[in-house]
Coordinates of C-alpha atoms and ligand atoms in Angstrom, one line a residue:
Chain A
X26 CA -41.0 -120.5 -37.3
X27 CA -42.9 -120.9 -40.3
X28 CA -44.7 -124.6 -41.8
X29 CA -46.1 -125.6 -44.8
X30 CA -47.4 -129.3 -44.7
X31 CA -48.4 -131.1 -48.2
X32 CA -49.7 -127.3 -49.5
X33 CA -51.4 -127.5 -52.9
X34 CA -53.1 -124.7 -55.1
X35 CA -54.9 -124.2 -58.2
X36 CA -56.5 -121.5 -59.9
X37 CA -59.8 -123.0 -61.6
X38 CA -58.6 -126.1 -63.5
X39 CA -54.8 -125.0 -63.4
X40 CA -52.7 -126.3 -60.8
X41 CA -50.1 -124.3 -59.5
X42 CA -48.9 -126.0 -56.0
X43 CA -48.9 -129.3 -56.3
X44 CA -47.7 -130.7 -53.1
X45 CA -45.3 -128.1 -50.9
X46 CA -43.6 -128.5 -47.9
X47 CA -41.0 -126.2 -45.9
X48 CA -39.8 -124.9 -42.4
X49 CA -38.5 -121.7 -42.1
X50 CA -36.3 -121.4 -38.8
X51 CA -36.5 -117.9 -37.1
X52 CA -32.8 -116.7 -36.8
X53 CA -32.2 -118.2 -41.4
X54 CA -32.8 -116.7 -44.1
X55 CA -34.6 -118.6 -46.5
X56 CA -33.9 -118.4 -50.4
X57 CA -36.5 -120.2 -52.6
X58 CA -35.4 -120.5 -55.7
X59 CA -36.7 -121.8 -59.4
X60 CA -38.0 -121.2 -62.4
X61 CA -40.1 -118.6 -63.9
X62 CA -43.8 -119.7 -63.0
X63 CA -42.7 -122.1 -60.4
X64 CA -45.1 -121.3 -57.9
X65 CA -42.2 -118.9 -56.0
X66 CA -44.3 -116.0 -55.7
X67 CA -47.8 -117.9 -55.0
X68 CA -46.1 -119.4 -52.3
X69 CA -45.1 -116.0 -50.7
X70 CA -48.9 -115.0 -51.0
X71 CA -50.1 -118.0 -49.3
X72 CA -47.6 -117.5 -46.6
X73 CA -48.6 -113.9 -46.2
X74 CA -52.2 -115.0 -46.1
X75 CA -53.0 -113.3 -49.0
X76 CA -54.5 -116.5 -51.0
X77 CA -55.6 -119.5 -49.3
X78 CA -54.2 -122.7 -50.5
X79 CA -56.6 -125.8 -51.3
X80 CA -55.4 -128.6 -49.0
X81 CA -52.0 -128.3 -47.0
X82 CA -51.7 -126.7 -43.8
X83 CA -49.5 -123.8 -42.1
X84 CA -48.0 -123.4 -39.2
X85 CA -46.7 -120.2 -37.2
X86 CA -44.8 -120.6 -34.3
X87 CA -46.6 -124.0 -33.9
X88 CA -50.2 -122.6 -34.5
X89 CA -52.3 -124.2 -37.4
X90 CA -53.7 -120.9 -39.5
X91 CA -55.2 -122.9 -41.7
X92 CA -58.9 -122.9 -40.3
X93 CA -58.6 -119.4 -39.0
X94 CA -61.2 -117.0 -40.0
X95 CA -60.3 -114.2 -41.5
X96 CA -60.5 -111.2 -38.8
X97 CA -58.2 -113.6 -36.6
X98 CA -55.6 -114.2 -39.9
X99 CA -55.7 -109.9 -39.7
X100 CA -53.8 -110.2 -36.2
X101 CA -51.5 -112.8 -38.2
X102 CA -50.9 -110.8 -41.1
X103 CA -49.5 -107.9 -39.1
X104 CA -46.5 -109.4 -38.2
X105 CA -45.4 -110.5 -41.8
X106 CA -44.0 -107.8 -44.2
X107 CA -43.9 -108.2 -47.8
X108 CA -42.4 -106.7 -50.7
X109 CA -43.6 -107.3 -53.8
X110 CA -41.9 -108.5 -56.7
X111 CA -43.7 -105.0 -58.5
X112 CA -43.4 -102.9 -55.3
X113 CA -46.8 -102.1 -55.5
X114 CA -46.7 -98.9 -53.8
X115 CA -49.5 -97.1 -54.2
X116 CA -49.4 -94.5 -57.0
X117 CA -51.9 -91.7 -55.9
X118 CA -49.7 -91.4 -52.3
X119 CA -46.5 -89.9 -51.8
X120 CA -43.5 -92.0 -50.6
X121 CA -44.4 -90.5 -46.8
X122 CA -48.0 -91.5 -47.1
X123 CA -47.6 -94.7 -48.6
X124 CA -45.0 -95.5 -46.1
X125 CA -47.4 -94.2 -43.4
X126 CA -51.4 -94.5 -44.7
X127 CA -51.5 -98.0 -43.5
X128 CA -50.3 -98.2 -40.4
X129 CA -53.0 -99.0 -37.7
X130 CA -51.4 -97.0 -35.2
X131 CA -51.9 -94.0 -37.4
X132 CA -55.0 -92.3 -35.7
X133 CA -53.1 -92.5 -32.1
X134 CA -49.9 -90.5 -33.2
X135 CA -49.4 -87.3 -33.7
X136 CA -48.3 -86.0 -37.1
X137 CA -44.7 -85.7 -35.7
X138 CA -44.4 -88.5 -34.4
X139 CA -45.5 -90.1 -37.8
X140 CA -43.3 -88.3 -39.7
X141 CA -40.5 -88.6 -37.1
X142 CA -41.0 -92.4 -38.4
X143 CA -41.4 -92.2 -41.7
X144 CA -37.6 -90.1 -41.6
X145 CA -36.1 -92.9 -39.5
X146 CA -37.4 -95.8 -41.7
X147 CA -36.3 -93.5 -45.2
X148 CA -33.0 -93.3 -43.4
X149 CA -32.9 -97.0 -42.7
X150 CA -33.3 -97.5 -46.3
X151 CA -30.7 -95.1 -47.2
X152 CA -33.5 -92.9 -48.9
X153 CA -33.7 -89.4 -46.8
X154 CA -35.4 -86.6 -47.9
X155 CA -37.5 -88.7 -50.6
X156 CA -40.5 -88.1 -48.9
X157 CA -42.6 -85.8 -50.8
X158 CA -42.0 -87.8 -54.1
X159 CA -44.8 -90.0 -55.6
X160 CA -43.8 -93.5 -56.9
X161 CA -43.5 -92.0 -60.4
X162 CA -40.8 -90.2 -60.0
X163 CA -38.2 -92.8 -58.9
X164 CA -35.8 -95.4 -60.3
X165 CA -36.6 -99.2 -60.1
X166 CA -33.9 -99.8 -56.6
X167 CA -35.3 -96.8 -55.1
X168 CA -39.1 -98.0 -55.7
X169 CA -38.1 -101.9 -54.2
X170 CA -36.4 -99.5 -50.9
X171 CA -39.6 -97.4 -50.5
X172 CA -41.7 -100.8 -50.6
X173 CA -38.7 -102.2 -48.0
X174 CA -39.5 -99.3 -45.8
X175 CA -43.3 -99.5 -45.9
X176 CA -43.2 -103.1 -45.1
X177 CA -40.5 -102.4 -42.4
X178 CA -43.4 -99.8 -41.1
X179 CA -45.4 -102.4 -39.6
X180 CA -42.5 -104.0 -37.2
X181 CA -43.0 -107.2 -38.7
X182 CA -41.1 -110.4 -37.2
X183 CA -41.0 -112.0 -41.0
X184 CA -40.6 -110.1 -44.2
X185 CA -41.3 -111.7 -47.3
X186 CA -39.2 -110.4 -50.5
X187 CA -40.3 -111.2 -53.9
X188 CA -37.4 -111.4 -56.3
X189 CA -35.7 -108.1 -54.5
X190 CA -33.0 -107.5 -57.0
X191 CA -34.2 -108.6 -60.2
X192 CA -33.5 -105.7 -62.6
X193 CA -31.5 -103.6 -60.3
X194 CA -27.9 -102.7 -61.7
X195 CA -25.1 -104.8 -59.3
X196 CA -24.6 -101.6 -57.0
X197 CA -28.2 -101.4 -56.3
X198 CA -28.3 -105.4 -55.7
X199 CA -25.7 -105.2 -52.9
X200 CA -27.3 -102.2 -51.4
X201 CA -30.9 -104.3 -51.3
X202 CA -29.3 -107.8 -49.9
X203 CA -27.2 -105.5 -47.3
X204 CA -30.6 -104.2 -46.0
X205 CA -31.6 -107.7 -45.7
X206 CA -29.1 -108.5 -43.7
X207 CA -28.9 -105.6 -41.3
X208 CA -32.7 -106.7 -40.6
X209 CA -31.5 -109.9 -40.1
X210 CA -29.0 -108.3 -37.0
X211 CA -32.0 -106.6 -36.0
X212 CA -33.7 -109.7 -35.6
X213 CA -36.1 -109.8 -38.5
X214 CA -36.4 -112.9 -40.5
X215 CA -36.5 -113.2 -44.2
X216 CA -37.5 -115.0 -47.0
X217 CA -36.1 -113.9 -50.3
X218 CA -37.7 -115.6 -53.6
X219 CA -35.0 -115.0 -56.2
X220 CA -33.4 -116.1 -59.3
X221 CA -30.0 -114.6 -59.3
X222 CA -27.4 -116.6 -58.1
X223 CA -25.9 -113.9 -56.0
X224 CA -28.4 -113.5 -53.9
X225 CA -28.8 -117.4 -53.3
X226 CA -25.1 -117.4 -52.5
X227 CA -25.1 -113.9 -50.0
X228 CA -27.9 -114.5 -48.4
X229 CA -29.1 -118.0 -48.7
X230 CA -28.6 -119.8 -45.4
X231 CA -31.7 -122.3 -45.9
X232 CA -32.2 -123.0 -49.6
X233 CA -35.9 -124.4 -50.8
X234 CA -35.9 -124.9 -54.9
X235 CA -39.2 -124.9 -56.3
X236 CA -39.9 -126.4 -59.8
X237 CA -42.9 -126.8 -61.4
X238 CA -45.1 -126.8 -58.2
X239 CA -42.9 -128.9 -56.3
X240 CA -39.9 -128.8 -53.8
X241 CA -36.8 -130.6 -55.5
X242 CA -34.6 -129.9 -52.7
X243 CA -34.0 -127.7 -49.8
X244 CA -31.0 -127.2 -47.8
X245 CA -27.9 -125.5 -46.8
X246 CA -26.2 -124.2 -50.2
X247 CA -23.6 -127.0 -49.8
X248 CA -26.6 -129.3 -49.8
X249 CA -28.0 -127.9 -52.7
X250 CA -24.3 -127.8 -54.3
X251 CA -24.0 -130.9 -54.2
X252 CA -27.4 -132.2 -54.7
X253 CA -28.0 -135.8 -57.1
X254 CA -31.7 -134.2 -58.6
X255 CA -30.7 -133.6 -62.2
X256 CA -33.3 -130.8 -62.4
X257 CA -31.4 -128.7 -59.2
X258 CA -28.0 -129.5 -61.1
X259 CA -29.0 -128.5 -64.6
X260 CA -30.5 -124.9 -62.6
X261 CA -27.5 -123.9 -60.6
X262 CA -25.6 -124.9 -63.5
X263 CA -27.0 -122.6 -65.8
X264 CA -27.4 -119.8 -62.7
X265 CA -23.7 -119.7 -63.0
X266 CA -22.5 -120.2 -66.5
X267 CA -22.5 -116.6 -66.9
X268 CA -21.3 -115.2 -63.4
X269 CA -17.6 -114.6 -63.8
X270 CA -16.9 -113.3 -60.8
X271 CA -17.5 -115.7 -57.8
X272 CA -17.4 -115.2 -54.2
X273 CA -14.1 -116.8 -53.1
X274 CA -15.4 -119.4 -51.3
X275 CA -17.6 -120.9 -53.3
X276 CA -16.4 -122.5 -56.4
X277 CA -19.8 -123.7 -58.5
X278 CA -18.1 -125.2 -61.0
X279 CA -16.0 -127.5 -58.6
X280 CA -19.2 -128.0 -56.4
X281 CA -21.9 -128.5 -59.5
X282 CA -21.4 -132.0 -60.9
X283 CA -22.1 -131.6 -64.6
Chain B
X11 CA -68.9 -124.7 -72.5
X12 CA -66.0 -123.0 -71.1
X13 CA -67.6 -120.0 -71.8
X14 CA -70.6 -120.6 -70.0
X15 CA -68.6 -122.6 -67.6
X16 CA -66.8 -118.7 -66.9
X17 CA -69.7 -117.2 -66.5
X18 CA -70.9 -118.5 -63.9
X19 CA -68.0 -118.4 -62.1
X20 CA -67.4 -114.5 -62.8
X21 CA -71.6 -114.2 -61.3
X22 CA -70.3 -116.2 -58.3
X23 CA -67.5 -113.8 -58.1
X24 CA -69.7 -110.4 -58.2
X25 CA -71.7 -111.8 -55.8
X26 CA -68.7 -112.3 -53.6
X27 CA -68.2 -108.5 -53.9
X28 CA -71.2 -107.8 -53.6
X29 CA -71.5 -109.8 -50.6
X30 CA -68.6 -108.2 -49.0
X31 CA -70.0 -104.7 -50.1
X32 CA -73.0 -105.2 -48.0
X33 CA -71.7 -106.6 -45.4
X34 CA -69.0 -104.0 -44.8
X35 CA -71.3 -101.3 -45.2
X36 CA -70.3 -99.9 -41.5
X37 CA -66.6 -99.0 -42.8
X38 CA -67.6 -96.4 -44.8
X39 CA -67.3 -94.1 -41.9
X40 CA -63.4 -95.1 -42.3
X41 CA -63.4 -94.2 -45.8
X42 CA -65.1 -91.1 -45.6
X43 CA -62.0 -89.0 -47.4
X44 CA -62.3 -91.5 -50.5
X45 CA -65.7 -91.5 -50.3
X46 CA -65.6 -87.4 -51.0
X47 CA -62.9 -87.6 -53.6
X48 CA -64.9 -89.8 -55.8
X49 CA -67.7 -87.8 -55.4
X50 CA -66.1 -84.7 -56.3
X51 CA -64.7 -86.6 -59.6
X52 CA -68.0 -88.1 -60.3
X53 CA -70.0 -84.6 -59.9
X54 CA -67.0 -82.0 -61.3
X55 CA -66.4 -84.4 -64.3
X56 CA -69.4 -85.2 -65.3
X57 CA -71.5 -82.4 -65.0
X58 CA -70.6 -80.7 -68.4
X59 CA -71.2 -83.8 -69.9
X60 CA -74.6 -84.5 -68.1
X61 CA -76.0 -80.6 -68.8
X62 CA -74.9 -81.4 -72.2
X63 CA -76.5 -84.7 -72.9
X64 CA -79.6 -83.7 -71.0
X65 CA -79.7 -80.4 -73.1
X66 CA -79.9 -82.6 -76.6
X67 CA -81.8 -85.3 -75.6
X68 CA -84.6 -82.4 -74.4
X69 CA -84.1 -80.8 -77.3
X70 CA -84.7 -83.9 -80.1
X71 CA -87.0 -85.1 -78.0
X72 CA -89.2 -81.6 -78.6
X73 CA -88.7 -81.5 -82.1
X74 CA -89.4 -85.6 -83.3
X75 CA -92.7 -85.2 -81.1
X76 CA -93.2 -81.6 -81.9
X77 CA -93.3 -82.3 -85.5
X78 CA -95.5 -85.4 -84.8
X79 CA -97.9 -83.8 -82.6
X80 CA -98.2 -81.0 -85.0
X81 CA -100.2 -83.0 -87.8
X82 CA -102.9 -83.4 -84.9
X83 CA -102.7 -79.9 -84.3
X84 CA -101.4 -80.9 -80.7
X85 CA -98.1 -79.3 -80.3
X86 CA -99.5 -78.1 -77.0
X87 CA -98.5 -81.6 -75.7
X88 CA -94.9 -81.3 -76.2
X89 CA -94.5 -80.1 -73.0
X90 CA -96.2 -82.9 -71.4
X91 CA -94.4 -85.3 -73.8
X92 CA -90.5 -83.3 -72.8
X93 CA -91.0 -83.3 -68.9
X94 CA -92.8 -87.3 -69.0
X95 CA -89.9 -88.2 -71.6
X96 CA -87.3 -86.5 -69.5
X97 CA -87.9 -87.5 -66.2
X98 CA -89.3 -90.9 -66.6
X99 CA -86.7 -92.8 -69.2
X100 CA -84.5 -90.0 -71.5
X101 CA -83.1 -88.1 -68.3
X102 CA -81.8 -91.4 -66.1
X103 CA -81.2 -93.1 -69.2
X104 CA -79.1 -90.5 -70.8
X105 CA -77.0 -89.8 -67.4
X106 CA -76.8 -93.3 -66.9
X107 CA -75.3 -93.9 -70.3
X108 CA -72.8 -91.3 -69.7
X109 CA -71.9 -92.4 -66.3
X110 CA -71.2 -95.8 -67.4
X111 CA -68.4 -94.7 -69.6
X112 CA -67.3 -92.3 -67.3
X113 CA -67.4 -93.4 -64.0
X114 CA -67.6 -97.2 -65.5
X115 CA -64.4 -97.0 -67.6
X116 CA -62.5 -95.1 -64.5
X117 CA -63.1 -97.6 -61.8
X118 CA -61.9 -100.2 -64.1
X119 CA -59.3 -98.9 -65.3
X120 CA -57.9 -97.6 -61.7
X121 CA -58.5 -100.4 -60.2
X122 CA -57.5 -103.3 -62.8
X123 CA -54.1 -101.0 -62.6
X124 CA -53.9 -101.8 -59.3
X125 CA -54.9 -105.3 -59.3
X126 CA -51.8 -105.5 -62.2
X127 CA -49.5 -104.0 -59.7
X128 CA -50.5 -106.1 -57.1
X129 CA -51.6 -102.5 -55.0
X130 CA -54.7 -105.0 -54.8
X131 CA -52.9 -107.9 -52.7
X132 CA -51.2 -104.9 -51.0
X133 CA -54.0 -103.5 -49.4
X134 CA -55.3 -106.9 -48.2
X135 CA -51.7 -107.5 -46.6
X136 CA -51.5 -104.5 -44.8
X137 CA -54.9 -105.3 -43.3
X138 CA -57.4 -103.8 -45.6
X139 CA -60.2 -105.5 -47.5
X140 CA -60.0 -104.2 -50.8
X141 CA -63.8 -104.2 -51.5
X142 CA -64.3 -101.6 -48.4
X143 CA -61.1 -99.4 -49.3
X144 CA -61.9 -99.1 -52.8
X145 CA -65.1 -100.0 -53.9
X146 CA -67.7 -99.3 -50.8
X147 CA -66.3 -95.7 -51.4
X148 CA -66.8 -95.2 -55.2
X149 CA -70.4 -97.1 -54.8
X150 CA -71.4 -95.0 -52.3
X151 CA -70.4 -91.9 -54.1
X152 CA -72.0 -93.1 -56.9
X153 CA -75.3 -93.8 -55.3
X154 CA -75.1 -89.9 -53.5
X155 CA -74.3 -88.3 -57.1
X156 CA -76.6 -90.2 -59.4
X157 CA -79.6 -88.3 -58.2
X158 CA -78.5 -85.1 -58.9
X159 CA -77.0 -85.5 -61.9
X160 CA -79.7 -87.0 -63.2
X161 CA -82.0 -83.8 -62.3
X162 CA -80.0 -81.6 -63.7
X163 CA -80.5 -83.9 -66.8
X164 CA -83.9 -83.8 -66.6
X165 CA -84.1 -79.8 -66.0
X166 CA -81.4 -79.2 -68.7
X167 CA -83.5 -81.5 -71.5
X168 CA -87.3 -79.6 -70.2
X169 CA -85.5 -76.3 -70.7
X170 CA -84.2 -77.4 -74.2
X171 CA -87.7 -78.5 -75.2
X172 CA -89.0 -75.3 -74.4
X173 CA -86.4 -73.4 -76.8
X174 CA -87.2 -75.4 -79.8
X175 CA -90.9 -75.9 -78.6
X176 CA -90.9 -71.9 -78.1
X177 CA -88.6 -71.3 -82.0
X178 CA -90.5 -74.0 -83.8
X179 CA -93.6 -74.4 -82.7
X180 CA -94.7 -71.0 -81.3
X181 CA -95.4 -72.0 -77.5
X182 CA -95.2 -69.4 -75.0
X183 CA -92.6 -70.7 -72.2
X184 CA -94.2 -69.4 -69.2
X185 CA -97.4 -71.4 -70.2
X186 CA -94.9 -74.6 -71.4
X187 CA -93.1 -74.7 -67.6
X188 CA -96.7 -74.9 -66.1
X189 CA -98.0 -77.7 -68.1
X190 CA -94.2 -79.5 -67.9
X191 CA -94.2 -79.3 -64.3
X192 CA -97.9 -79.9 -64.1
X193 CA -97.5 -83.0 -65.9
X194 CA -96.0 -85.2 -63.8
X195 CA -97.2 -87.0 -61.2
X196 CA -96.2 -88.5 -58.1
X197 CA -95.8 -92.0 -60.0
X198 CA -93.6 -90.4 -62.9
X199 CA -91.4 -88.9 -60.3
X200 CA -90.6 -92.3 -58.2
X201 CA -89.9 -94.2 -61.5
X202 CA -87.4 -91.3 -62.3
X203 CA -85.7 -90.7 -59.3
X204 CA -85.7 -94.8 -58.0
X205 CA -83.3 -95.4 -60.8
X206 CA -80.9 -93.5 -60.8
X207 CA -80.0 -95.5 -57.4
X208 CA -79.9 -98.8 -59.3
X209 CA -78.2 -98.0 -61.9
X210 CA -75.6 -96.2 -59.3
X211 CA -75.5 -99.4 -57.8
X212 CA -74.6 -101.4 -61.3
X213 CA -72.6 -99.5 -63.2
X214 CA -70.1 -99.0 -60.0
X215 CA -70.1 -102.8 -58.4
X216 CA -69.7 -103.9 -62.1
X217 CA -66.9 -101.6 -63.2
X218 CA -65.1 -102.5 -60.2
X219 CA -65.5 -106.1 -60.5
X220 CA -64.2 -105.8 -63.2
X221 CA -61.3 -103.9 -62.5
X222 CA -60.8 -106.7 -59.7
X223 CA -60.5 -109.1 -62.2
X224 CA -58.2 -108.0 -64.1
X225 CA -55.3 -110.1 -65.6
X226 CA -53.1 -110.4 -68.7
X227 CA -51.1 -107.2 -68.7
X228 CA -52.3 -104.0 -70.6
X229 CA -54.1 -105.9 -73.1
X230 CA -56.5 -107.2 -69.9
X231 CA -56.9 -104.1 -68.7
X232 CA -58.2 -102.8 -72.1
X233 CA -60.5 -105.6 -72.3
X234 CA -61.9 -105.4 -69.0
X235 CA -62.5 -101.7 -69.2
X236 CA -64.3 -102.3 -72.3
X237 CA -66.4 -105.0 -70.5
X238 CA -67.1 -102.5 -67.5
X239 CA -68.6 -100.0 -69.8
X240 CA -70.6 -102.5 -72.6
X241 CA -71.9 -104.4 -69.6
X242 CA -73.1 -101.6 -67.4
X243 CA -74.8 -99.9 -70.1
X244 CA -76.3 -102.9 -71.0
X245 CA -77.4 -103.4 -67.7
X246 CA -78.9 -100.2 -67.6
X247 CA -81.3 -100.7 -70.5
X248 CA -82.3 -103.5 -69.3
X249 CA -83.1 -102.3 -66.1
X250 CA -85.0 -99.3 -67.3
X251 CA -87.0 -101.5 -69.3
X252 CA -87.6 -103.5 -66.0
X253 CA -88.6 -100.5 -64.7
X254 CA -90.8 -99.1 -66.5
X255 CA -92.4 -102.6 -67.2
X256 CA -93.2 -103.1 -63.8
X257 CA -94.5 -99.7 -62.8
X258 CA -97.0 -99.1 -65.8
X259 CA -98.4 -102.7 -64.6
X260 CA -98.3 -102.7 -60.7
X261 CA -98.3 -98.6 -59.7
Ligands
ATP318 N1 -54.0 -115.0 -60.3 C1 -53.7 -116.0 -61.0 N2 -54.6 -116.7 -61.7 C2 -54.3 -117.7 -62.5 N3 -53.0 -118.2 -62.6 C3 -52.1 -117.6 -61.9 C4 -52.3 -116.5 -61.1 N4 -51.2 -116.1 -60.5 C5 -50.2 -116.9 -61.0 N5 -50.7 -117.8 -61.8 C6 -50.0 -118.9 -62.5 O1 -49.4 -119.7 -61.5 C7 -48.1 -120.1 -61.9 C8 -47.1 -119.7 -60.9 O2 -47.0 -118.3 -60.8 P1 -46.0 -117.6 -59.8 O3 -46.2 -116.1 -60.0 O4 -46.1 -118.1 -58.5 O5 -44.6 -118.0 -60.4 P2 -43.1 -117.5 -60.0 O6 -42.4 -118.7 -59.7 O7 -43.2 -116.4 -59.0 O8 -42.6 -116.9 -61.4 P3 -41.7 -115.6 -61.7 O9 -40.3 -116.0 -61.4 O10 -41.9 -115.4 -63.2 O11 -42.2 -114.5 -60.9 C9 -47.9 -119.4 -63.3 O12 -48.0 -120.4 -64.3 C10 -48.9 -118.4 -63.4 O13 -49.3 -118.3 -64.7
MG319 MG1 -42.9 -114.4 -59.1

């Protein structure tokens, strides 16, 4: 379980966070969702340690990692994933390597055993025999599976996805949110930043929305649904305007208020 | 204001790296396969350029002097003049130059791609601190290749002085190399060899804090790789100019 009490950010006189908080439970998947430039993917990075928030603190499984130094935040950081919302695989390594190069348990295998994984986590991601290619030389959904199955590498208990389907054709969509849910059977968590209604609806059991620095709202989608802030309405509203086909069971145009 | 305001936070921010650099020195060991790589670009790349910049700054050197010296009837000096020239200031200058565009504009550029990509917040997610995967390595090459780059410069530009001070001038080589080599002292040959180490240092923390820095798409990148390269080779002259300040008045 993840916390973030009264988190705020800014980059030199530009504020980003202004005052967030969230809990993520451990057996939801959490969808934040807002606008471009939100905060969605600073958040992610704060979460994952990667940038460290100005006031606020955060919680994992109860323990405050705001005052931790960095070498003990490295023992933290191994048991989040994340998949950027560029990939940002490495380009000068092969799909093997850069699903491998990292891993700290790299010196004590043997190159079998390395490569045994790096073959089981391709196949996870429906990507066999893609392992001697560099980053170059694939499409946009395989690049965002490769960076699912170097993030998968470490055994994380949380993955952070950043805006996983965004350019991806529909096929490729489904194919990403079904990995995230066969990790969620495996007992992975995940929280998926995204802006695409679909992917709210599929996977969204806890929903956070994010404008402008802020939380609006957070909830189950029925909550959201249904929500009185004109700012969530006016989102979801335009979300779906242009998504014909719905899932059957939810109707947005009966459940948005406009 | 702002400006100002920016710089000093972009000083506070190479001193971070530079800060991290040092104190991360141990990790190298880790990094030894990067370390080699870079310095197999830095020496296979740049040694045509290097022989050839070494070769023509030897070689005007000789001949502005030569012709100079000559209305003193004391062309016999321009061998003193090419191997004090060359080894002193011309030779680390003229490598350093060229290294700063080289090995300057390729940091940058490689890593402010990275930094763009987010490969940057990558590495630091999977455990690594950027400053020891990617720049300890390239500074460290840097600082092992500068050196002998910049003697071949210097041996490249005495050799070229002899050819023109041997076609123009009428100086036998055997007796040039002896009054060349004879020339320098064990003063000129610290000043020459100490800086190629500092301006290893600079031009490869500044290139890559740089590249770290980068923002604002491909436009950013440009402009940052333009910075790494104007501002290491500015620091360069200025540092040579240190240099050689300091050791005519305290050696
Ligand atoms: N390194 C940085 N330095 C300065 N400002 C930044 C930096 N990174 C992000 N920002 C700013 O912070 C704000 C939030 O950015 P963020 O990337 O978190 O938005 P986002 O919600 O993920 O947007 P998008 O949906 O477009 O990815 C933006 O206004 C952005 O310009
Ligand atoms: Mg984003």
């Amino acid at each position: 379980m993840i916390e973030l009490k009264n988190i705020s950010l800014s980059f030199r006189e530009k504020v980003i966070l202004k005052d967030v908080s969230f809990r993520i439970e451990d057996t939801l998947t959490t969808v934040i969702v807002g606008p471009s430039g939100a905060g969605k993917s600073s958040i992610l990075k704060i979460i994952a340690g990667l940038w460290k928030p100005d006031s606020g603190e955060i919680f994992f499984n109860g323990i405050n990692v705001y005052h931790m130094s960095e070498s003990e935040y490295q023992t933290m950081r191994k048991k989040i994933g994340i998949v950027f919302q560029s990939n940002a695989l490495f380009d000068s390594l092969s799909v093997t390597e850069n699903i491998l190069y990292f891993l700290p348990e790299r010196k004590s295998l043997t190159v079998s055993e390395l490569n045994e994984k790096a073959e089981r986590l391709l196949n996870f991601v429906n990507m066999d025999g893609t392992g001697d290619l560099y980053p170059e030389e694939l499409s946009g959904g395989m690049k965002k599976r490769i960076a699912i199955a170097r993030a998968l590498a470490f055994n994380p208990d949380l993955i952070l996805f950043d805006e996983p389907t965004t350019g991806l054709d529909p096929l490729n969509s489904a194919s990403i949110i079904e990995l995230i849910e066969k990790l969620k059977e495996n007992g992975t968590t995940s929280v998926v930043v995204s802006h695409i209604l679909n992917d709210v609806v599929e996977l969204g059991e806890q929903i956070i929305v994010i404008n402008d620095g802020l939380v609006v709202e957070s909830g189950s989608i029925e909550k959201i649904m249904t929500s009185d802030e004109p700012f969530v309405n006016k989102f979801f509203y335009q979300l779906s305007k242009h998504n014909y086909i719905m899932k059957s069971n939810y109707n947005m145009y009966e459940l948005i208020n406009v | 204001m702002a400006q100002f305001k920016n710089m000093i936070y972009g000083f506070e921010e190479f001193g971070f790296i530079v800060r991290d650099l040092l104190l991360g020195i141990k990790t190298i060991k880790y990094n030894w396969d990067e370390t080699l790589t870079e310095m197999y670009l830095i020496g296979s790349k740049a040694l045509p350029l290097v022989l050839l910049g070494g070769l023509f700054a030897g070689v005007i050197l000789a001949i502005e002097t030569g012709h100079q010296l000559k209305l003193f009837g004391a062309t016999s000096l321009i061998s003193r003049t090419v191997s004090l020239g060359m080894v002193r200031e011309l030779g680390p200058v003229v490598t350093g130059l060229l290294l700063a565009a080289r090995t300057g504009a390729k940091n940058s550029s490689e890593i402010g791609a990275m930094k763009l990509s987010d490969q940057i917040d990558a590495l630091t997610a999977f455990g690594f601190n950027p400053v020891h995967k990617l720049v300890l390595p390239r500074t460290v090459a840097a600082l092992i290749m500068f050196l002998p780059l910049t003697l071949i410069a210097d041996i490249t530009g005495i050799l070229g002085g002899m050819l023109i001070a041997k076609q123009t001038f009428q100086i036998e080589i055997a007796w040039f190399w002896d009054t060349a080599i004879n020339a320098l002292k064990m003063k000129d040959l610290f000043v020459g060899f100490a800086k190629p180490f500092f301006f290893a240092f600079f031009i490869s923390t500044i290139s890559c804090y740089f590249g770290l820095k980068t923002k604002g798409g491909t436009t950013g990148l440009g402009k940052n790789t333009i910075n790494a390269v104007v501002y290491s080779s500015i620091v360069i002259l200025i540092l040579d100019f240190i240099f050689t300040k300091i050791v005519w008045e305290v050696l």
